């Protein structure tokens, strides 16, 4: 059966209006993206109208291996021949293999892992583990931090606009400016269960921690008996040029959360890993104190094992570091040419951001890139920043093309804005 792209687009938009989310329907229509996605492979996404886009959103970190990486697809297909979901009555070799592998690749002495289905669930589990271990009530997060949108994760996230309609959230949470060691020292005390931070704030606009900051936070937590949770949902598995971003800063958390790239761009999965004493507090008295029906399912575990092995075998951490330098220098050269519109370009590995002086300028650049068939990301907690997070398998030539499209889009937007002024 042949599909009429125009008709299918209109029908799908109508279904979005009536059954999915009318406001997203309007936004997509306005931005010129009211066409269904058709398929994707490698670093390209194709829509039903026959357009092919270079994907530098990378699923906000989920497509580190690109779309449909053959090794991950094969692992999932093999598993599907055997069993899709488990009964939970018996042990799971796939789950055991993944948790063993995570203990090898996670930093320091993190040993045990709980497998769930998303980033926000990983954060929820980490917060519960910190409560169970310390018996303390308070969580400290960072202003503009992003940890997900379920109640616990939202409570420790740091942007009011996403929180206010849902109050009351977790009662005892405090937020301090990211990067300010003195503010952290003041906020953490003997009532603090854990500090939770992203290593590099993603939705906050690609904010890197100042030198020594994470070590200071580690020391403050140790001195006061609080745990340190590092949220690497976006940064784990090579995104920043190391397997885990915390490795750049020489800091080992008590608990690390991950998701996104863990599924190899094929399966949804999340996880949190912790040091053994935390696991004893969480599970010794009751092995089912924290559990999930779908978490740790064999399809997702098989995908994750294949994804981690592909990341190692294809040297994607080094690749991300090297290509990241190229990306950043390209963006910084561009910044120097547009001082009236760009404040700064920054990043680590293949996680880069451009901060514009105006919110609307960022949105216009995203749309202008889209017209040139390049996808770049909006930042939920810092609308002045666009993010560039390509799959780590992107080639140098494709990266050059992305940089020059961003450059053209910035120049076009600058001309338009100056023309209005
Ligand atoms: N933590 C961080 C650092 C994230 O960037 C995200 C999502 O962008 C989450 C948690 C939530 O992940 P999910 O959308 O899978 O729930």
Short mmCIF file of N, CA and C in Angstrom, two decimals, residues 73 84 101 104-105 129-130 177 198 214 219 253 277 289 292 296 356 362 369 398:
data_model
loop_
_atom_site.label_atom_id
_atom_site.label_comp_id
_atom_site.label_asym_id
_atom_site.label_seq_id
_atom_site.Cartn_x
_atom_site.Cartn_y
_atom_site.Cartn_z
N UNK A 73 20.99 -4.08 17.38
CA UNK A 73 19.79 -4.65 16.75
C UNK A 73 19.89 -6.18 16.75
N UNK A 84 11.04 -12.46 25.47
CA UNK A 84 11.02 -10.99 25.48
C UNK A 84 11.05 -10.44 26.91
N UNK A 101 28.87 -6.27 33.95
CA UNK A 101 29.55 -5.36 33.04
C UNK A 101 29.53 -3.93 33.58
N UNK A 104 32.13 -3.28 36.00
CA UNK A 104 33.46 -3.09 35.39
C UNK A 104 33.64 -1.69 34.83
N UNK A 105 32.59 -1.12 34.24
CA UNK A 105 32.78 0.16 33.54
C UNK A 105 32.44 1.39 34.39
N UNK A 129 17.46 5.01 47.56
CA UNK A 129 18.62 4.30 48.13
C UNK A 129 19.34 5.20 49.14
N UNK A 130 19.47 6.49 48.79
CA UNK A 130 20.16 7.43 49.70
C UNK A 130 19.37 7.59 51.00
N UNK A 177 23.44 27.28 43.71
CA UNK A 177 24.00 27.53 42.37
C UNK A 177 25.05 26.46 42.01
N UNK A 198 24.18 16.79 38.19
CA UNK A 198 24.72 16.32 36.92
C UNK A 198 26.20 16.70 36.92
N UNK A 214 33.72 19.61 41.84
CA UNK A 214 33.17 18.30 42.21
C UNK A 214 33.98 17.65 43.32
N UNK A 219 34.19 16.18 49.08
CA UNK A 219 34.75 16.35 50.43
C UNK A 219 33.65 16.82 51.40
N UNK A 253 31.35 8.94 42.67
CA UNK A 253 30.12 9.16 43.45
C UNK A 253 29.81 7.92 44.30
N UNK A 277 27.72 -0.99 50.59
CA UNK A 277 26.96 -0.72 51.82
C UNK A 277 25.57 -0.13 51.54
N UNK A 289 12.27 -4.34 48.33
CA UNK A 289 11.96 -2.98 48.78
C UNK A 289 11.86 -2.03 47.60
N UNK A 292 10.66 -3.44 39.89
CA UNK A 292 10.00 -2.95 38.68
C UNK A 292 9.59 -4.13 37.82
N UNK A 296 14.96 -4.34 33.93
CA UNK A 296 15.87 -5.50 33.84
C UNK A 296 15.37 -6.55 32.87
N UNK A 356 23.25 32.04 23.25
CA UNK A 356 22.97 33.30 22.56
C UNK A 356 22.61 34.35 23.60
N UNK A 362 17.89 31.82 19.89
CA UNK A 362 18.19 30.37 19.92
C UNK A 362 17.09 29.59 19.19
N UNK A 369 18.25 25.90 11.23
CA UNK A 369 19.00 24.64 11.02
C UNK A 369 18.06 23.58 10.45
N UNK A 398 30.88 14.92 8.18
CA UNK A 398 29.50 15.24 8.58
C UNK A 398 29.51 16.29 9.69
#
